[in-house]
Short mmCIF file of C-alpha atoms in Angstrom, two decimals:
data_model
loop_
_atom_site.label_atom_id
_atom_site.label_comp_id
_atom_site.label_asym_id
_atom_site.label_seq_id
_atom_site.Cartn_x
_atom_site.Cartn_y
_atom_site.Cartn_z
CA UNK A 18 27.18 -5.70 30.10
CA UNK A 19 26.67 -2.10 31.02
CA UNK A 20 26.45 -1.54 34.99
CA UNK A 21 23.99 0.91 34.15
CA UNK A 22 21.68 -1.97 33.49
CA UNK A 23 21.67 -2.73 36.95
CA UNK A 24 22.57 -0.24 39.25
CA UNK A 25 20.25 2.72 39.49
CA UNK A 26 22.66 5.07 40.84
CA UNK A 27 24.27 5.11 37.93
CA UNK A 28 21.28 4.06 35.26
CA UNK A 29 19.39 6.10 33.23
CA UNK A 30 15.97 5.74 31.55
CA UNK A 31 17.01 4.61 28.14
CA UNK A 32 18.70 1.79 29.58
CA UNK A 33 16.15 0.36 31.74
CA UNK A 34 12.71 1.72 29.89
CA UNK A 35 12.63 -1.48 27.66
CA UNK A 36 14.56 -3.93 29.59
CA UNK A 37 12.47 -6.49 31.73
CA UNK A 38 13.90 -7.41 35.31
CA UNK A 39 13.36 -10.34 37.48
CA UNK A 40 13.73 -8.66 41.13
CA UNK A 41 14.65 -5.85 42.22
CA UNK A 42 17.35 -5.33 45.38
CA UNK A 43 16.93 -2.84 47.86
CA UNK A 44 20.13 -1.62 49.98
CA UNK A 45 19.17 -0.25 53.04
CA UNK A 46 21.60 1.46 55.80
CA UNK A 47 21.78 3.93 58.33
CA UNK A 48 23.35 6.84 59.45
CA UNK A 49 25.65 7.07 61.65
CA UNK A 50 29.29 7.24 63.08
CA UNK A 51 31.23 4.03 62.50
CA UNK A 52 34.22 4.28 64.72
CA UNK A 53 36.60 7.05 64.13
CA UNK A 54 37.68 5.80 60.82
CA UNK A 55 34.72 4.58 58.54
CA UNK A 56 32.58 6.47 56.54
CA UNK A 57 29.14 7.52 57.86
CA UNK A 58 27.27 5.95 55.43
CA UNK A 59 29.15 3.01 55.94
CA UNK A 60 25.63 0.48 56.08
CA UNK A 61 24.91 2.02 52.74
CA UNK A 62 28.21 1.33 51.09
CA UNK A 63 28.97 -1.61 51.94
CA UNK A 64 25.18 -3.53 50.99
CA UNK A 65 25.25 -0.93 47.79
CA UNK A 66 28.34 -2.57 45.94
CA UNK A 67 27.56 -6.18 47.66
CA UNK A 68 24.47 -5.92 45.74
CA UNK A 69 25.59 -4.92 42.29
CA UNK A 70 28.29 -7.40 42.33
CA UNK A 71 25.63 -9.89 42.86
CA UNK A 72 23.09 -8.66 40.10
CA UNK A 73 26.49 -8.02 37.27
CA UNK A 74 26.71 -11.80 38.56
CA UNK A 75 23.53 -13.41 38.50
CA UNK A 76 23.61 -11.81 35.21
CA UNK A 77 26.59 -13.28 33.96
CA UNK A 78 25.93 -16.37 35.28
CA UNK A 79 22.21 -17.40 34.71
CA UNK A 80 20.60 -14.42 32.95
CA UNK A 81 18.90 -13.38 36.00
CA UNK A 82 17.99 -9.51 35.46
CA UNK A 83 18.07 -7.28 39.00
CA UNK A 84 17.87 -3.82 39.26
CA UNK A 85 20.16 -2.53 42.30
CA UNK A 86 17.99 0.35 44.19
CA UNK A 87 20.16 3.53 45.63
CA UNK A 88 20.51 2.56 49.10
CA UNK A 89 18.55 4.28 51.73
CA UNK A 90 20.07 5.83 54.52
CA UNK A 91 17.77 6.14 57.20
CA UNK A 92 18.32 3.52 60.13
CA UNK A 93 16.98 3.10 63.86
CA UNK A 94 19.76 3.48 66.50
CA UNK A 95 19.97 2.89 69.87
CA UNK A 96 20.26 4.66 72.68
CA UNK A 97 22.95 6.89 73.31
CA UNK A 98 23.84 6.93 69.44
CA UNK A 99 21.51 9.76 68.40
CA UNK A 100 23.09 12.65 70.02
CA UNK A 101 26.11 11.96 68.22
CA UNK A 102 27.09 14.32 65.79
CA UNK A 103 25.29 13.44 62.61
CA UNK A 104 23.71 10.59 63.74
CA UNK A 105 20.36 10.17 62.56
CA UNK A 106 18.01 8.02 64.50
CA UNK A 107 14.76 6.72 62.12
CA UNK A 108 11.77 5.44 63.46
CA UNK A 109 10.81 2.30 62.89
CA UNK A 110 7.06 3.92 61.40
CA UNK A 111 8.99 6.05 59.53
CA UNK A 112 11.06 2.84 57.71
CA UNK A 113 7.81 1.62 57.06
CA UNK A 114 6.19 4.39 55.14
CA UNK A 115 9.41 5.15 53.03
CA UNK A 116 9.27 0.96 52.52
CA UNK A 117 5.34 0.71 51.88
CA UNK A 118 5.77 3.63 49.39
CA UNK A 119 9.06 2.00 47.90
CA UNK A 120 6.57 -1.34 47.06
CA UNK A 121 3.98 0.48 46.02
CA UNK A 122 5.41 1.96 43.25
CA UNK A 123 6.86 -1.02 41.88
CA UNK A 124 3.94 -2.79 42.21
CA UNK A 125 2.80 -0.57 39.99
CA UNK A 126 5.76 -0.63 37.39
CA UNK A 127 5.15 -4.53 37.71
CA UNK A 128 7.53 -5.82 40.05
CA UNK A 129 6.74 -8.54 41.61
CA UNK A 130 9.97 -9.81 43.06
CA UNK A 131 12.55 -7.74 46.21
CA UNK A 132 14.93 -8.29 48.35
CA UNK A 133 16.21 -5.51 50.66
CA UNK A 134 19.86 -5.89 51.86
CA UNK A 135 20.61 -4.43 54.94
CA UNK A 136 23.60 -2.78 55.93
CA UNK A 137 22.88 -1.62 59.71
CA UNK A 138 21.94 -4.18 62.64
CA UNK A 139 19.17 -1.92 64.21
CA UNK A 140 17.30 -2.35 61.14
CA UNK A 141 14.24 -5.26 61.45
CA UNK A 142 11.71 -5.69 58.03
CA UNK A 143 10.27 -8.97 59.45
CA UNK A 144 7.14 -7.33 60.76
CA UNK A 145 7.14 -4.73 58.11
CA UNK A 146 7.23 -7.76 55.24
CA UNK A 147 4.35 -9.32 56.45
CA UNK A 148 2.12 -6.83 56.57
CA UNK A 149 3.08 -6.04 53.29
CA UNK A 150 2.23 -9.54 52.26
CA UNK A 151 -1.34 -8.72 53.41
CA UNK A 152 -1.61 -5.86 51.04
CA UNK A 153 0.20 -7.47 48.23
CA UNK A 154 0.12 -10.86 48.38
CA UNK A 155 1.60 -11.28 44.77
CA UNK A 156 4.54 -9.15 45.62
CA UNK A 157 7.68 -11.80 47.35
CA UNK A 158 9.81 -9.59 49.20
CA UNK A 159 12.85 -10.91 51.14
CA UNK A 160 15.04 -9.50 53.49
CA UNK A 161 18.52 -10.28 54.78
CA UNK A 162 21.57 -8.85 56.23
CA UNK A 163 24.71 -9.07 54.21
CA UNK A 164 26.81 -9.21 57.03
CA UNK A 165 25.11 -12.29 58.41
CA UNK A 166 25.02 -14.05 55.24
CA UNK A 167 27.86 -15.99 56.02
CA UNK A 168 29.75 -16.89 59.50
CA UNK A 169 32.25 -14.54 60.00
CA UNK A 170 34.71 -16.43 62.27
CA UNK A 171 35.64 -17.94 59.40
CA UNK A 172 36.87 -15.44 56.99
CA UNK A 173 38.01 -13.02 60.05
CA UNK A 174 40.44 -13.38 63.43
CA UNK A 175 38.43 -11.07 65.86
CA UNK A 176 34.55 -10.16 64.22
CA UNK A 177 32.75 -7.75 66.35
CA UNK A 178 29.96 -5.88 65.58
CA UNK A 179 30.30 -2.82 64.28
CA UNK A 180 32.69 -0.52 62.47
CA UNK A 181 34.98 -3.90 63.57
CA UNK A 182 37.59 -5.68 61.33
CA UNK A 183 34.69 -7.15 58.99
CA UNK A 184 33.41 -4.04 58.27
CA UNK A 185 36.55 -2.12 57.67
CA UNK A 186 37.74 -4.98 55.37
CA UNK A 187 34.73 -5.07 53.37
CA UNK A 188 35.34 -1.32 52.89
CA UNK A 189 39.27 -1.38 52.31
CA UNK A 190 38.31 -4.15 49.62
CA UNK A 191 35.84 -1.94 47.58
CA UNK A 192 37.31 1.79 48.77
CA UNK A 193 40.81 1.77 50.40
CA UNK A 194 40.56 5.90 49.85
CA UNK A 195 38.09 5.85 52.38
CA UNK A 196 39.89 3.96 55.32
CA UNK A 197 43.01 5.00 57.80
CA UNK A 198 43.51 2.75 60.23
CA UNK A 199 45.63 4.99 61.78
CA UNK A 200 42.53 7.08 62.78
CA UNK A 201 40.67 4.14 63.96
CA UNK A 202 40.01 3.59 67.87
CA UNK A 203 40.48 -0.10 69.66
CA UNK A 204 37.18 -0.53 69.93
CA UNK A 205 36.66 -1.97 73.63
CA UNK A 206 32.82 -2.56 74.28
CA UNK A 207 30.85 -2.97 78.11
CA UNK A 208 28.52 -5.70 78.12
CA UNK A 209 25.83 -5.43 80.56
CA UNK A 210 26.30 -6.86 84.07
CA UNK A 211 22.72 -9.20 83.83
CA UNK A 212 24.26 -12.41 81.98
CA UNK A 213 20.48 -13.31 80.42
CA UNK A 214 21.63 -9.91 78.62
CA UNK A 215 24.46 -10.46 77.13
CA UNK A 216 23.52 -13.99 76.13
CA UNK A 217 20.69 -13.00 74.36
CA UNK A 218 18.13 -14.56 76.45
CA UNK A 219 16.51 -11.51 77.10
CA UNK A 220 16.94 -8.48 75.26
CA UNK A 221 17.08 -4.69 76.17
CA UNK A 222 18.61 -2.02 74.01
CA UNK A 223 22.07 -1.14 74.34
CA UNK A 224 22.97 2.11 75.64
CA UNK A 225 25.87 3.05 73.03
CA UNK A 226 27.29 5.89 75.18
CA UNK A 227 27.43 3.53 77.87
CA UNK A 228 29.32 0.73 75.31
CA UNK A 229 31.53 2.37 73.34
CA UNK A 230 34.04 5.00 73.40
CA UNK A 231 34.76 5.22 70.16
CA UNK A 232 31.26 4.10 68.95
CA UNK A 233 33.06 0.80 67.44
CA UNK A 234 32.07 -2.91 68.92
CA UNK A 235 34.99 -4.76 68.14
CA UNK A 236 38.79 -3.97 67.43
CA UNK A 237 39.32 -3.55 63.48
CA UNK A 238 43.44 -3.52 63.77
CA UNK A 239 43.67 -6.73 61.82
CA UNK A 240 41.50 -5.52 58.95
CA UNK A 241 43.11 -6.04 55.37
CA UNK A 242 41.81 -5.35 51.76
CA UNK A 243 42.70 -9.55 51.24
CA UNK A 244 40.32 -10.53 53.98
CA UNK A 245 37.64 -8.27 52.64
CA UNK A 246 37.65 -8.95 49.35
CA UNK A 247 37.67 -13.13 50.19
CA UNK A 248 34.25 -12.39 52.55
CA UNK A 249 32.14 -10.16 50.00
CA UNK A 250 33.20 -12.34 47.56
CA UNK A 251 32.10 -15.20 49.47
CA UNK A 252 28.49 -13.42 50.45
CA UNK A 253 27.84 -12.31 46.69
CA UNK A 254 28.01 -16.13 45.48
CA UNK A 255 25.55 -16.65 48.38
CA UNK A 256 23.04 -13.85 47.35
CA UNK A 257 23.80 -14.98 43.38
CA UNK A 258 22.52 -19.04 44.18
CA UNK A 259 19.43 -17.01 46.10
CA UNK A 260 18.39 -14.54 43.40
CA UNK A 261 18.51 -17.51 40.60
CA UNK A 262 15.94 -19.48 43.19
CA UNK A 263 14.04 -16.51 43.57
CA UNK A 264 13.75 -15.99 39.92
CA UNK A 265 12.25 -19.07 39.50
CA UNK A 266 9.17 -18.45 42.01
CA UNK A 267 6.40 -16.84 40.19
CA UNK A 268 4.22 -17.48 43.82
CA UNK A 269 4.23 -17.47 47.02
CA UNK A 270 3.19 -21.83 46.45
CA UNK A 271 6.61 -21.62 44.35
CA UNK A 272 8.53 -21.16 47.43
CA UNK A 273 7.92 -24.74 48.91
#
């Protein structure tokens, strides 16, 4: 199997123009400084090569055809995280046009099947999805974040929640050139001094300027390339058991 068959990036038009695909998967990111040793487009990387490893999978595996959309970078961020160098804060309207259009033209190709995979926390489809189920009622689209797939207490010794030591495994696993440790910062994160906040109970935006020093959540010194490979490895078998199910929905009734 040619990975141009299923990652777009890559693809061209003679390989996909008589090919018919079951769903399509949609990366989507952000922006944004992770730490001071990650990659920017970290929440693009990391949900780009998840996916493709599940669709050269489900492939393998079952026969199940996805196409693996180039990831999009735009994110929302929080407060405090836009006037960062290079940080670039995305409305939530403006997520919804680029998505809207995204479905729209593969509703017209005759797609009826999508699952975006998101690489960035700030990002939230929910509300999007369903009005899109208005419009297109024909059209299943999922959404999930590959990070959450599976707990991560139990593939890592201190998770946090960004740019942390699941994150910079993941990314040591699939591009080692891209990661120094040496450059990364500890870090520490401020919660907020209202417990109902920190516990989730009630919810307010954190202030990242305020939280971070380093713009990390979480310390990623016990990262390694073994840990990350076990997790994504671990998450792609999840999202390869989903995309068979999914496959086998031709309707929304098909789902229950």
């Amino acid at each position: 199997m040619e990975k141009r068959e299923i990652d777009l990036t890559v693809s061209c038009y003679g390989k996909v123009k008589d090919v018919k695909y079951d769903a399509v998967i949609l990366p989507w990111g952000a922006t944004e400084p992770h730490n001071l040793h990650l990659p920017y487009l970290t929440d693009c990387i990391l949900p780009h090569d998840i996916a493709v490893d599940a669709a050269m999978l489900a492939l393998k595996r079952s026969g199940v055809r996805c196409m693996v959309m180039p990831p999009v970078p735009f994110g929302a961020h929080n407060p405090g995280q836009r006037e960062l160098p290079f940080c670039i804060h995305t409305r939530y309207a403006t997520q919804q046009a680029i998505l809207e259009d995204i479905v729209a033209s593969l509703y017209a190709q005759g797609m009826r099947k999508l699952i975006i995979v998101s690489g960035h926390g700030g990002n939230n489809f929910k509300n999007m999805i369903r009005d899109l189920s208005v419009d297109y009622p024909d059209f299943l689209i999922a959404c999930s974040k590959w990070f959450a797939v599976l707990p991560a207490r139990e593939y890592f010794d201190r998770p946090g929640d960004h740019a942390d030591e699941v994150e910079t495994s993941v990314m040591m696993h699939y591009h080692p050139e891209l990661v120094n440790l040496k450059e990364a910062g500890e870090g520490a994160a401020r919660g907020f001094r209202i417990p109902a906040l920190n516990s989730g109970k009630v919810w307010i935006p954190r202030n990242w300027s305020m939280v971070s020093t380093d713009t990390g959540i979480g310390n990623p010194a016990l990262a390694t390339a073994e840990k990350g490979k076990m997790f994504a490895a671990a998450v792609v078998r999840e999202y390869v058991e989903f995309l068979y199910q999914f496959s086998q929905a031709d309707t929304v009734s098909d789902l229950y």
